[in-house]
mmCIF file of C-alpha atoms in Angstrom:
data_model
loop_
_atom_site.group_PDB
_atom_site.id
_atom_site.type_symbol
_atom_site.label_atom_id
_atom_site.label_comp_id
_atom_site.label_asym_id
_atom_site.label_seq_id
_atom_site.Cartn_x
_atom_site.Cartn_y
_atom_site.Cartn_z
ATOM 1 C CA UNK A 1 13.693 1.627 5.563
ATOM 2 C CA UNK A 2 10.660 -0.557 4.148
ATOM 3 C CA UNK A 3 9.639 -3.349 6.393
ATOM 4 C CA UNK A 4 10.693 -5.780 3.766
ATOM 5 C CA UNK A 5 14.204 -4.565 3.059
ATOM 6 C CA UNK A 6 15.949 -7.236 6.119
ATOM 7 C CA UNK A 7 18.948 -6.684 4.719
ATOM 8 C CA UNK A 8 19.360 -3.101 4.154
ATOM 9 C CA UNK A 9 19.519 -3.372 0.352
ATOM 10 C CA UNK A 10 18.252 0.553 -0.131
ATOM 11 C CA UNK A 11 21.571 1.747 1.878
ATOM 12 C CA UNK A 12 23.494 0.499 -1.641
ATOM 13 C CA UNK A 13 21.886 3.871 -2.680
ATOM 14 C CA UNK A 14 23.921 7.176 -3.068
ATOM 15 C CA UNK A 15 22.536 9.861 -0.462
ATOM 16 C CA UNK A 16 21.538 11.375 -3.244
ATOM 17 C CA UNK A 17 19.688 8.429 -4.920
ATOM 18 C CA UNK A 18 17.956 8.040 -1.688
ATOM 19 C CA UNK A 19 16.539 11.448 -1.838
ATOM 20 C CA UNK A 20 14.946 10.366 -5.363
ATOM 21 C CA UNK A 21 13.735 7.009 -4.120
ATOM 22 C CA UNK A 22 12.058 9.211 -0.805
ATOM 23 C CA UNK A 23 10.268 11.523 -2.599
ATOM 24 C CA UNK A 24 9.268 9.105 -4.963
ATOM 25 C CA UNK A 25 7.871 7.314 -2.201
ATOM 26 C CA UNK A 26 6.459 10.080 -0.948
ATOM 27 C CA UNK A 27 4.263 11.213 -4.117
ATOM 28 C CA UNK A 28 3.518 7.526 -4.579
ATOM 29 C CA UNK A 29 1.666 7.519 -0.871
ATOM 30 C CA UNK A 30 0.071 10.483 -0.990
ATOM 31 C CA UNK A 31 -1.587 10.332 -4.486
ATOM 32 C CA UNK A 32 -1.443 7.191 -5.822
ATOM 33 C CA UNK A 33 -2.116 4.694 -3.455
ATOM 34 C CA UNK A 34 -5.049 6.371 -2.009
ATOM 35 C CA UNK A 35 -7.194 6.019 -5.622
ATOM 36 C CA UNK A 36 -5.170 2.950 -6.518
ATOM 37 C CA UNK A 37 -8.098 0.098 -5.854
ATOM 38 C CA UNK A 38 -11.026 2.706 -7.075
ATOM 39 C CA UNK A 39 -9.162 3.217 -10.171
ATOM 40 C CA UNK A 40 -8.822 -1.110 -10.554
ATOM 41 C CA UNK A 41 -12.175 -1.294 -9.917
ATOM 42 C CA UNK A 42 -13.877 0.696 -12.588
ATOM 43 C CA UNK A 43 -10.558 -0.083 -14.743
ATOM 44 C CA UNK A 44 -10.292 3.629 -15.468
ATOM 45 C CA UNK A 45 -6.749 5.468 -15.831
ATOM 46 C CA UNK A 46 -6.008 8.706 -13.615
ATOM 47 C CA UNK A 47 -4.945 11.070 -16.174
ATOM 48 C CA UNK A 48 -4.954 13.689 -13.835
ATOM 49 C CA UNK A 49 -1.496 12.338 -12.207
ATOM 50 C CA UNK A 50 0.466 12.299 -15.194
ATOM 51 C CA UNK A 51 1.624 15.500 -15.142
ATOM 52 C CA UNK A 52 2.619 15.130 -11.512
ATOM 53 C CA UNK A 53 4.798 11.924 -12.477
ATOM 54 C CA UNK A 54 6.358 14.393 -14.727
ATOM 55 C CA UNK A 55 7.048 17.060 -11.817
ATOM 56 C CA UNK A 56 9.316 14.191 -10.519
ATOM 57 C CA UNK A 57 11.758 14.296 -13.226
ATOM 58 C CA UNK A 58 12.972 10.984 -13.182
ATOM 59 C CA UNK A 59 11.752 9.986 -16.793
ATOM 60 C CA UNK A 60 14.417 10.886 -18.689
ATOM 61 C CA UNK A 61 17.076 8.566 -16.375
ATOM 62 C CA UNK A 62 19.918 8.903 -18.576
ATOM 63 C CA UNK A 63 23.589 9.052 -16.087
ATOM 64 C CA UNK A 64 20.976 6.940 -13.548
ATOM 65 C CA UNK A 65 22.047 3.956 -11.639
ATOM 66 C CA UNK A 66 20.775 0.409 -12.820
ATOM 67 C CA UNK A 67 20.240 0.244 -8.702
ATOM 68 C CA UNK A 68 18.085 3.692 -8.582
ATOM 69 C CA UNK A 69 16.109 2.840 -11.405
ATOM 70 C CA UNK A 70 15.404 -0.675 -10.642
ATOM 71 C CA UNK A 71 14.255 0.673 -6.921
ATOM 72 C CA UNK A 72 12.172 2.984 -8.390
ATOM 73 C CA UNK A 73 9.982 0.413 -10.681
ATOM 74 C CA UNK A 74 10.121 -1.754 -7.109
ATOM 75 C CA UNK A 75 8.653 1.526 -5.387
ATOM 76 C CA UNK A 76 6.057 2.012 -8.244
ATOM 77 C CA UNK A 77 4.865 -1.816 -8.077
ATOM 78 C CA UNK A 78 4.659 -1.542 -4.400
ATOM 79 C CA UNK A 79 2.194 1.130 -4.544
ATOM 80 C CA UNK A 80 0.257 -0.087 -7.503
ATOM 81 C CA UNK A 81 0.905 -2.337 -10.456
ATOM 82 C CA UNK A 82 -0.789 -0.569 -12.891
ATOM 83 C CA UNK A 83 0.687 2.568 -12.775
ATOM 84 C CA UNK A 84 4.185 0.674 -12.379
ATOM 85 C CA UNK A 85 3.232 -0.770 -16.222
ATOM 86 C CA UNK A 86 1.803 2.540 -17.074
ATOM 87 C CA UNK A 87 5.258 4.494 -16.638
ATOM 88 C CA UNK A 88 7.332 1.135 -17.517
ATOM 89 C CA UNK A 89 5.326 1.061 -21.179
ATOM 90 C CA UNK A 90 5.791 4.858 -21.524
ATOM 91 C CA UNK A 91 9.592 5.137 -19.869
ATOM 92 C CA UNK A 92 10.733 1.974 -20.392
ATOM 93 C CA UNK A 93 9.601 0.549 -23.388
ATOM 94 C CA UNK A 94 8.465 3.344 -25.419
ATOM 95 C CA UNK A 95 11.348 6.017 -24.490
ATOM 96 C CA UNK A 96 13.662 3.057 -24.054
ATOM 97 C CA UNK A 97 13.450 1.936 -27.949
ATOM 98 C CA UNK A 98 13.689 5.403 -29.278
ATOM 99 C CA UNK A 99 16.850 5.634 -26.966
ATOM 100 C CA UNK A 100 18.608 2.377 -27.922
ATOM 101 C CA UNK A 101 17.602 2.245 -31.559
ATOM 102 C CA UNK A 102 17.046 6.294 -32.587
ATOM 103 C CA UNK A 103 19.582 8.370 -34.418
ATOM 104 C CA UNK A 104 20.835 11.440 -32.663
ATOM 105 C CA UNK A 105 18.108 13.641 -34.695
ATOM 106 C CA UNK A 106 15.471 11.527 -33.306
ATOM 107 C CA UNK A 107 16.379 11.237 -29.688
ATOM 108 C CA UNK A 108 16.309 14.618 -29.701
ATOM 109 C CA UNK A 109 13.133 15.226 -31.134
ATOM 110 C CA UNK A 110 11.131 12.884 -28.821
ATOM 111 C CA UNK A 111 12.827 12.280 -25.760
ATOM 112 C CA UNK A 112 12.446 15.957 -24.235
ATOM 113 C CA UNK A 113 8.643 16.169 -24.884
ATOM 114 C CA UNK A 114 8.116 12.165 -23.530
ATOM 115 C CA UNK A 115 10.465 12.771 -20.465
ATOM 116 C CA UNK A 116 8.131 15.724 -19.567
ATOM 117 C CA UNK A 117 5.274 13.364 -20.103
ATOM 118 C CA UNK A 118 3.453 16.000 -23.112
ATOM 119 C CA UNK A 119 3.660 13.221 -24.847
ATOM 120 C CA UNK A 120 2.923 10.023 -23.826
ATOM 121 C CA UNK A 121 4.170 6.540 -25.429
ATOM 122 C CA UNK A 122 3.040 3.072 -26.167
ATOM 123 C CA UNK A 123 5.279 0.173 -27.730
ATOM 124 C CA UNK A 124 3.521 -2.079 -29.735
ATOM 125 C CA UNK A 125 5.564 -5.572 -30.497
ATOM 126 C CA UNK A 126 2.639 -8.606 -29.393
ATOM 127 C CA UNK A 127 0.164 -9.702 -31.632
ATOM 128 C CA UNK A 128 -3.303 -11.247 -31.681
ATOM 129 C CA UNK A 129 -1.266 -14.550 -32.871
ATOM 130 C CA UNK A 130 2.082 -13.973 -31.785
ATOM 131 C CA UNK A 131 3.629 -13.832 -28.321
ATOM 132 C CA UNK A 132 5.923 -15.878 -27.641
ATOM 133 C CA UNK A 133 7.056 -16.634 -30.843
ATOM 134 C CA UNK A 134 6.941 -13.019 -32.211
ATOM 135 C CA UNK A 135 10.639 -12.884 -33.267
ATOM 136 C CA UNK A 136 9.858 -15.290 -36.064
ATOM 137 C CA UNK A 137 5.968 -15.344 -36.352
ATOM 138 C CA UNK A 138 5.731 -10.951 -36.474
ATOM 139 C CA UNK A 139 2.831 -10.596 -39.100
ATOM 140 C CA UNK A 140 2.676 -7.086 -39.137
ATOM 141 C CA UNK A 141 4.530 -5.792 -42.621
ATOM 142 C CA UNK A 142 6.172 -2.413 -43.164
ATOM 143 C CA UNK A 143 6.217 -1.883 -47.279
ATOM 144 C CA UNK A 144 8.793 1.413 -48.384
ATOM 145 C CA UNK A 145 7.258 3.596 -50.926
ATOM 146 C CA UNK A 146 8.919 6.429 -51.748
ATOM 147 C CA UNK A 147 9.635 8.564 -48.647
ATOM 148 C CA UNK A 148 7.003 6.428 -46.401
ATOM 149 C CA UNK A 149 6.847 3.349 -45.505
ATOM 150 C CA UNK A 150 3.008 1.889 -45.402
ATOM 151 C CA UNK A 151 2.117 -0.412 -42.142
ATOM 152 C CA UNK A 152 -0.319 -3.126 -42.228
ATOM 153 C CA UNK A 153 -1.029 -5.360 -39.407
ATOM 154 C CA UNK A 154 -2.750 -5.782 -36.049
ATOM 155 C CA UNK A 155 -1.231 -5.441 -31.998
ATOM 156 C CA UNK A 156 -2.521 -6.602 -28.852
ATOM 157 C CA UNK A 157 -2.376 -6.110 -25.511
ATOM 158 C CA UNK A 158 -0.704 -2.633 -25.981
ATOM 159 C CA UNK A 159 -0.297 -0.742 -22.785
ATOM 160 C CA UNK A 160 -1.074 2.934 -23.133
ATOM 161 C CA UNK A 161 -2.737 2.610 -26.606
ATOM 162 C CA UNK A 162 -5.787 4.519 -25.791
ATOM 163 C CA UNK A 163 -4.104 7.418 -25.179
ATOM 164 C CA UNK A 164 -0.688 7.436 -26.579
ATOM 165 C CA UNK A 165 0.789 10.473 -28.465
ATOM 166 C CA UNK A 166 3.262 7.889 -30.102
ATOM 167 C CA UNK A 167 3.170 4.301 -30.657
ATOM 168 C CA UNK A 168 6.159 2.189 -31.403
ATOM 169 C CA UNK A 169 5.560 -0.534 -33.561
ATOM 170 C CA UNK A 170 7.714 -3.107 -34.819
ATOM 171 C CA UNK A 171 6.868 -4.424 -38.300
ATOM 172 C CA UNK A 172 8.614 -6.577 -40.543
ATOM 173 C CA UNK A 173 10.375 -5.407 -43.856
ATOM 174 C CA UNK A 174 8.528 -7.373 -46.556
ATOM 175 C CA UNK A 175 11.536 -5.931 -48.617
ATOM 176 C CA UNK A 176 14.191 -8.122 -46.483
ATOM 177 C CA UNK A 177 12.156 -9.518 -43.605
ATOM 178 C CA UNK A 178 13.914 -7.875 -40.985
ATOM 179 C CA UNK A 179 11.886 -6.420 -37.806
ATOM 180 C CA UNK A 180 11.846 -2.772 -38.269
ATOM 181 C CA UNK A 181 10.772 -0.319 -35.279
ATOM 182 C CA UNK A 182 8.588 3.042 -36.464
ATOM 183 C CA UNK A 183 7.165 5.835 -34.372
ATOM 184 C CA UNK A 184 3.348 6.135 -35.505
ATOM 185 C CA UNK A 185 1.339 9.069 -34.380
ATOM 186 C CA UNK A 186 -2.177 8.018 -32.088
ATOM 187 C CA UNK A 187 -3.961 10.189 -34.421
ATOM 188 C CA UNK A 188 -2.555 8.783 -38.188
ATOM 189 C CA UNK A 189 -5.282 7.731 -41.024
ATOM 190 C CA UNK A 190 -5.342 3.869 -40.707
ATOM 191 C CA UNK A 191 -4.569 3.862 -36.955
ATOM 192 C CA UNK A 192 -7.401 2.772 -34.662
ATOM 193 C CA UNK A 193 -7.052 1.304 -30.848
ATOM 194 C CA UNK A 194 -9.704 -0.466 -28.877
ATOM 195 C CA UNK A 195 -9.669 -0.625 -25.070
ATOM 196 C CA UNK A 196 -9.808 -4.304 -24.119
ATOM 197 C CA UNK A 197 -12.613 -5.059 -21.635
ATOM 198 C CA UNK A 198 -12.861 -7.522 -18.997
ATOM 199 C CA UNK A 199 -9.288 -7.846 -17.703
ATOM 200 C CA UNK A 200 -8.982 -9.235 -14.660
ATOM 201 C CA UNK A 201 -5.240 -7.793 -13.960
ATOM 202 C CA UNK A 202 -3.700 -4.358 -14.444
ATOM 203 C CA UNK A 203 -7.196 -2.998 -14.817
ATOM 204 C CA UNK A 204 -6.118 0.259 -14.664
ATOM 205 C CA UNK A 205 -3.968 -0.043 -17.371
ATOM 206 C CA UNK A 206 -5.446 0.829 -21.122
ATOM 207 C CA UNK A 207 -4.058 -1.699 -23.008
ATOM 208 C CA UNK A 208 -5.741 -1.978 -26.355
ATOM 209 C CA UNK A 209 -6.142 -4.128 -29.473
ATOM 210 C CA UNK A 210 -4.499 -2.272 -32.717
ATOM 211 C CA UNK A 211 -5.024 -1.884 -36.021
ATOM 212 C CA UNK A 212 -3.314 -1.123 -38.579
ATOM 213 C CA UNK A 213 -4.481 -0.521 -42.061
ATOM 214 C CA UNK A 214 -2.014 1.302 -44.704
ATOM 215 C CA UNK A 215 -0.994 3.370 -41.812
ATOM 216 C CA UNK A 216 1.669 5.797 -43.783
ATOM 217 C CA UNK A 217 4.778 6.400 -41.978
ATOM 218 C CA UNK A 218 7.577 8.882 -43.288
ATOM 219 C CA UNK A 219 11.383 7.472 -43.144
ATOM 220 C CA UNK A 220 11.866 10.112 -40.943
ATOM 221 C CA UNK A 221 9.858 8.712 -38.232
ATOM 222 C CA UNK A 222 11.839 4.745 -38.880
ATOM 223 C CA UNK A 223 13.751 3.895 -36.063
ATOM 224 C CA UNK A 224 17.047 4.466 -37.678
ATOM 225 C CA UNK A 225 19.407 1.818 -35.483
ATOM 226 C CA UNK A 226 16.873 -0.815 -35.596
ATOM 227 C CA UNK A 227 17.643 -3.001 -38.301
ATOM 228 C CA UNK A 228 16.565 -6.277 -36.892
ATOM 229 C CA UNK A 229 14.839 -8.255 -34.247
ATOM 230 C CA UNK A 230 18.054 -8.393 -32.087
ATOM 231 C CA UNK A 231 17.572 -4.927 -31.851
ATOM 232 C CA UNK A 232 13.943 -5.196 -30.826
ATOM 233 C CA UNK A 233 15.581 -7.926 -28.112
ATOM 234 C CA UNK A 234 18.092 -5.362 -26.670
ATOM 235 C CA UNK A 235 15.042 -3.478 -25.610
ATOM 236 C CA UNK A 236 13.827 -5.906 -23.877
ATOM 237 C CA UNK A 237 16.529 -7.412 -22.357
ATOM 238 C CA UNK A 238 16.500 -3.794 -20.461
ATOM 239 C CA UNK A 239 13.174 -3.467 -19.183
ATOM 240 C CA UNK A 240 12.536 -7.386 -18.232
ATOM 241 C CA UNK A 241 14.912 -6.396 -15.438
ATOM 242 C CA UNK A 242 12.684 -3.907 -14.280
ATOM 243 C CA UNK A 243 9.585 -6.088 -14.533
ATOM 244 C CA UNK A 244 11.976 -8.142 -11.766
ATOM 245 C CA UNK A 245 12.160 -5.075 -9.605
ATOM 246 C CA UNK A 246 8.534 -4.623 -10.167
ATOM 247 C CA UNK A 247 7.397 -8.082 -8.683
ATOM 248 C CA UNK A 248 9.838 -7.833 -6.085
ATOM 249 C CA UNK A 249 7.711 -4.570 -5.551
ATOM 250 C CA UNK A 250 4.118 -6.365 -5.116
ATOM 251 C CA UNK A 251 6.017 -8.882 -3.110
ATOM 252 C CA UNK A 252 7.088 -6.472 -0.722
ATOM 253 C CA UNK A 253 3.345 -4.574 -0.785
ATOM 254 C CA UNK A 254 2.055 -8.275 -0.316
ATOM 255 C CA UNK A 255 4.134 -8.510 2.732
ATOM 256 C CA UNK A 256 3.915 -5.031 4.471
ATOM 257 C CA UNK A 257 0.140 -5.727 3.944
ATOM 258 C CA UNK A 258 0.041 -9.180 5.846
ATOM 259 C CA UNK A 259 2.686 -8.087 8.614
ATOM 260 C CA UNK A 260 0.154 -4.888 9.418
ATOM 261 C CA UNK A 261 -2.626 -6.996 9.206
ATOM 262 C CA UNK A 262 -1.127 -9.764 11.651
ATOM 263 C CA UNK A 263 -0.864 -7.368 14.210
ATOM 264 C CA UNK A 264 -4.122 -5.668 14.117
ATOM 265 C CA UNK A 265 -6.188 -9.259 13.528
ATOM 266 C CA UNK A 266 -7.750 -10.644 16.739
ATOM 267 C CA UNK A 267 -8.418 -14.374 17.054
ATOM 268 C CA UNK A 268 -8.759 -16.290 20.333
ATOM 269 C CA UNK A 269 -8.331 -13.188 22.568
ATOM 270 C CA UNK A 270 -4.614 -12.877 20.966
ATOM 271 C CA UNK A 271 -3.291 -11.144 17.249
ATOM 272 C CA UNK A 272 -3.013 -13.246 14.975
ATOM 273 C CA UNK A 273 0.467 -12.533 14.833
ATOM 274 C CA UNK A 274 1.486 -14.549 18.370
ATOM 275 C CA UNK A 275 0.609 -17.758 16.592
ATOM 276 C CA UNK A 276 2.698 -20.148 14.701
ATOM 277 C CA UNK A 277 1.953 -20.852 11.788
ATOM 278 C CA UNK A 278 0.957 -16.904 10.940
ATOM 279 C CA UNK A 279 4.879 -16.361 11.761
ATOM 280 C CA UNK A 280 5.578 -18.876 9.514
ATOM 281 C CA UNK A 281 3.967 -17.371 6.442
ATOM 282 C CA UNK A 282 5.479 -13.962 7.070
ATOM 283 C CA UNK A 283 8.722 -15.697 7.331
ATOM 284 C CA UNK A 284 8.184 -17.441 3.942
ATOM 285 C CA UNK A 285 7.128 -14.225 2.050
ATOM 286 C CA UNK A 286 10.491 -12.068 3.685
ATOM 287 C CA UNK A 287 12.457 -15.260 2.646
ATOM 288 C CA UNK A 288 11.168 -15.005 -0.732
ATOM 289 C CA UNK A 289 11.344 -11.647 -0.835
ATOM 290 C CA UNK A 290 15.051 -10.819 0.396
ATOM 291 C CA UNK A 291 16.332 -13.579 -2.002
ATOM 292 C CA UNK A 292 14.960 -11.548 -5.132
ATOM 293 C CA UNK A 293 15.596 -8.476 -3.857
ATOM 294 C CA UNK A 294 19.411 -9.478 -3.367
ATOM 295 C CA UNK A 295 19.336 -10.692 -7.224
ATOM 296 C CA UNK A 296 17.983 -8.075 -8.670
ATOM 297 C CA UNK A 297 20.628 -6.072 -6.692
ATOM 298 C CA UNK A 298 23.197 -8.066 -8.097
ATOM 299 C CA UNK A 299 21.693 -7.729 -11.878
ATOM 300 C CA UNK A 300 21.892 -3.781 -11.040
ATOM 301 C CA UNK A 301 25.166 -4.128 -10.248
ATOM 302 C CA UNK A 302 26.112 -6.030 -13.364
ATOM 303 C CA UNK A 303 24.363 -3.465 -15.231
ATOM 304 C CA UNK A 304 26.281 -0.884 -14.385
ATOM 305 C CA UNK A 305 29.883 -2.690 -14.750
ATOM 306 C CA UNK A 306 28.849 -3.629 -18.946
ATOM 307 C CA UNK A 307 28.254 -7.337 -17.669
ATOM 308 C CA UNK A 308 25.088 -8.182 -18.658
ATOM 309 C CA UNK A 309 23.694 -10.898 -20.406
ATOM 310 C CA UNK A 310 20.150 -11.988 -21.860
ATOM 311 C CA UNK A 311 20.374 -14.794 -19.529
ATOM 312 C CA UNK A 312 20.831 -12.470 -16.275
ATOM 313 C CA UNK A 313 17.536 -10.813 -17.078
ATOM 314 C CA UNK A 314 16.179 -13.792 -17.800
ATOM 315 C CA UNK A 315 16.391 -15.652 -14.749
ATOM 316 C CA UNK A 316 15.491 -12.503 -12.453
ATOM 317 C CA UNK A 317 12.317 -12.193 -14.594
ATOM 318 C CA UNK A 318 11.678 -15.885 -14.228
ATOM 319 C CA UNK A 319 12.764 -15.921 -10.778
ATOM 320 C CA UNK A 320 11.053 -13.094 -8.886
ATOM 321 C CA UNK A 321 7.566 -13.359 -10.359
ATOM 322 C CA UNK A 322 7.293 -17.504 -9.626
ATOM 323 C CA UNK A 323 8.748 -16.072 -6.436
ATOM 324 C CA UNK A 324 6.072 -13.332 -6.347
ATOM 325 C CA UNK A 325 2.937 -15.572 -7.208
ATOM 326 C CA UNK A 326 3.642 -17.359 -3.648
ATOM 327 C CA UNK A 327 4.176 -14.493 -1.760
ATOM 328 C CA UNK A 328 0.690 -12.641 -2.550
ATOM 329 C CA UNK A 329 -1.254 -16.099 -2.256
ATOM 330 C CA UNK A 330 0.346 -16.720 1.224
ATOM 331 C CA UNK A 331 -0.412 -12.587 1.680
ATOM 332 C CA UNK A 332 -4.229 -13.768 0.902
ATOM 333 C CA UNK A 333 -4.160 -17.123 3.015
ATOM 334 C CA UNK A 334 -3.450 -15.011 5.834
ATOM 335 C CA UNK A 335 -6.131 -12.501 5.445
ATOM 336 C CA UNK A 336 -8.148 -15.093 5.277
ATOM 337 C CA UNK A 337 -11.623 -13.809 3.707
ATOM 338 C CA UNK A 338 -10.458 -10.530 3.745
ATOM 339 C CA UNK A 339 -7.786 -11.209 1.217
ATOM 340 C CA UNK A 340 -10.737 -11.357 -1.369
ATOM 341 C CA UNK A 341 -12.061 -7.763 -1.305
ATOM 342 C CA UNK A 342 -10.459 -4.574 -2.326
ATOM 343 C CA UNK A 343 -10.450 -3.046 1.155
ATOM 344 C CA UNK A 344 -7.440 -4.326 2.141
ATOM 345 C CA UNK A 345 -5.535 -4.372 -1.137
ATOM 346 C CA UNK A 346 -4.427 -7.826 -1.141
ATOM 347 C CA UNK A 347 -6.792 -8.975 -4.013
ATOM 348 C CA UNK A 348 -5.711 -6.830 -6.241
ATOM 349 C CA UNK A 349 -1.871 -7.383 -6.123
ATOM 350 C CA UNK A 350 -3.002 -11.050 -6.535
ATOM 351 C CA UNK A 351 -4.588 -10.398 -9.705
ATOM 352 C CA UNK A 352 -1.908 -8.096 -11.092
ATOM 353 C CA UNK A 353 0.905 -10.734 -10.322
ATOM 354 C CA UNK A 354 -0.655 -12.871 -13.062
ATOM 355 C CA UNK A 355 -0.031 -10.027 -15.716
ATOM 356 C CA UNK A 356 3.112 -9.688 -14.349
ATOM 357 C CA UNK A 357 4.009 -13.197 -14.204
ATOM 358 C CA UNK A 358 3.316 -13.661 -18.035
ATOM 359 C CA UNK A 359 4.655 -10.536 -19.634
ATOM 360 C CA UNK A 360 7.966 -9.498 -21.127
ATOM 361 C CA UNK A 361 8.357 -13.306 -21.389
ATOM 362 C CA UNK A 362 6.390 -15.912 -19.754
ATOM 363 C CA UNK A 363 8.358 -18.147 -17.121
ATOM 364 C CA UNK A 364 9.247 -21.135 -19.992
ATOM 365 C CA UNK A 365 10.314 -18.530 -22.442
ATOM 366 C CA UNK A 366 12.532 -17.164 -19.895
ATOM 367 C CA UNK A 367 13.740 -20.721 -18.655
ATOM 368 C CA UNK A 368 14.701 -21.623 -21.943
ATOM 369 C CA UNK A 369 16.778 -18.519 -22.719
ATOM 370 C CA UNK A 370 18.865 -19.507 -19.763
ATOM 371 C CA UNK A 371 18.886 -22.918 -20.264
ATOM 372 C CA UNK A 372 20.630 -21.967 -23.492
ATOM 373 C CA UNK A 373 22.864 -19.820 -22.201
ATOM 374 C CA UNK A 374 23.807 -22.644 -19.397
ATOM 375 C CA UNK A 375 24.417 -25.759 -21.652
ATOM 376 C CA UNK A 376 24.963 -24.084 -25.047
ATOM 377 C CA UNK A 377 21.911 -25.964 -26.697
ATOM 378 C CA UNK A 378 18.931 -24.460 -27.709
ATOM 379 C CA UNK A 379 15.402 -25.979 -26.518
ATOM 380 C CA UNK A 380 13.547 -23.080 -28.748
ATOM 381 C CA UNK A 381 11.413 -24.762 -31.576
#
């Protein structure tokens, strides 16, 4: 059991379940976490481990519990951030849209080569201009001609970009102004993806600036259940769950980090974890942490039973990563000046909370989706 599971959440798993969730574990220790701050540092992706996160066979999750595969992005974020975004882009968001919003034919065509990671996917939906207004400001158009369909436009902050065998975009229809999803090729005329530099989160991640310039498309290759942005939304309302999990993940590395620490940490002849106020802090971060861990359980749960609303996403999004930002500072506040350099981990989940803190819906975006959902009135401009 993790040090940070007080309540014995991971027994909720099947025996089987558990055995996933162990030797995910497992890989994640052994080859993941040992490279994880080198990696951040010189904001370079380990290509040589994706074909190892496809030995694991968990991409293709379909029959999965909501509980396993939340604990699994939890497991992923606990180890490192990055690669947590890495497979969420590529399972989640990428795999995810052709699975909600594909035809038979098309699931069928990509799914099996994604889920055994030959190729790799991106999902491009944010702009240069548009965040979070993108349902209504989306600039980038999709024209039909023909057989094709011609994309013009430009994405940012694209996840997996650099590298991606297949890039979801979502462009709108000029024909009826409807968001539209298409699966574009890394390697199409017109397509062209920048790393952006100087990040000072998710560093290991590739995300990229994209361009798009007459980039030609076949129908065959249109998302063919994806007929408007509320289609785009169901996509999302999926995965912001698991970018819950994930910051109850960093939470929980946060914590495991500090508790360790506190023990080892000498001060005054004593550790530092005999004293007061150090108990306090660790106290604080469990607290925090065993409260979103129990309501991302419960989302799981209401996943599973066909309850689940945008507003139940929502608020664990929301929830855990304002919950998360406090537990990593306290994390740092108790290592002290040690909290500031890679050796010890800490600095880095700090930094990638901010990432995760803002995407899949920034805290007021979030807020105001429940808020609607609570009084029946809409804040949104």
């Amino acid at each position: 059991m993790l040090a940070g599971d007080l309540y014995a959440f991971q027994d909720l798993l099947s025996e089987d379940e558990s055995a996933v969730v162990r030797r995910v574990r497992d890989f994640l220790e052994a080859e993941v976490s040992p490279i994880a701050n080198d990696h951040w540092q010189r904001a370079d992706f380990p290509h040589h481990l994706v074909k190892k996160y496809a030995d694991l066979d968990i991409a293709d999750r379909r029959g999965s519990s909501s509980l396993l595969n939340g604990w699994l992005a939890l497991e992923m974020a606990r180890s490192d951030a990055s690669m947590a975004t890495f497979y969420g882009v590529h399972a989640g968001l990428a795999m995810g849209s052709i699975r909600m919003c594909g035809s038979p034919e098309q699931q069928a065509r990509w799914i099996p080569p994604m889920a055994a990671f030959d190729k790799i996917g991106a999902f491009a939906l944010t702009e240069p201009t548009g965040g979070s207004d993108v349902a209504a400001g989306l600039r980038t158009t999709a024209r039909r001609e023909g057989d094709e369909w011609v994309l013009d436009g430009a994405k940012r902050w694209i996840g997996n970009a650099t590298f991606a065998d297949l890039v979801v975009v979502w462009a709108r229809d000029v024909a009826d102004d409807q968001v539209k999803g298409f699966v574009v090729r890394g390697d199409v005329a017109g397509f062209t993806a920048k790393k952006i530099e100087n990040k000072i989160a998710l560093r290991t991640v590739q995300n990229a600036d994209i361009t798009l310039e007459g980039v030609r498309v076949p129908e065959a290759d249109r998302l063919q259940n994806a007929h408007s942005f509320k289609d785009t939304a169901a996509v999302l309302r999926q995965t912001r769950s698991g970018v819950a999990w994930q910051a109850v993940g960093v939470m929980l590395a946060a914590y495991e980090i500090a508790l360790a620490y506190s023990k080892e940490r000498q001060q005054f002849g004593r550790p530092i974890a005999k004293f007061q106020l150090v108990q306090d802090l660790l106290v604080r971060m469990l607290g925090n942490v065993t409260a979103a861990m129990g309501l991302c359980v419960r989302l799981a749960q209401l996943q599973d039973a066909g309850r689940y609303r945008d507003e139940h996403s929502a608020l664990a999004k929301a929830y855990c990563t304002t919950r998360m930002r406090e537990v990593v500072g306290w994390a740092r506040e108790l290592l002290a000046g040690n909290g500031i350099v890679l050796d010890y981990a800490i600095g880095r989940f700090v930094a990638d909370a901010e990432a995760l803190y803002s995407y899949e819906g920034t805290r007021e975006i979030n807020t105001l989706i429940v808020g609607r959902a609570i009084t029946g009135e809409s804040a949104f401009v």
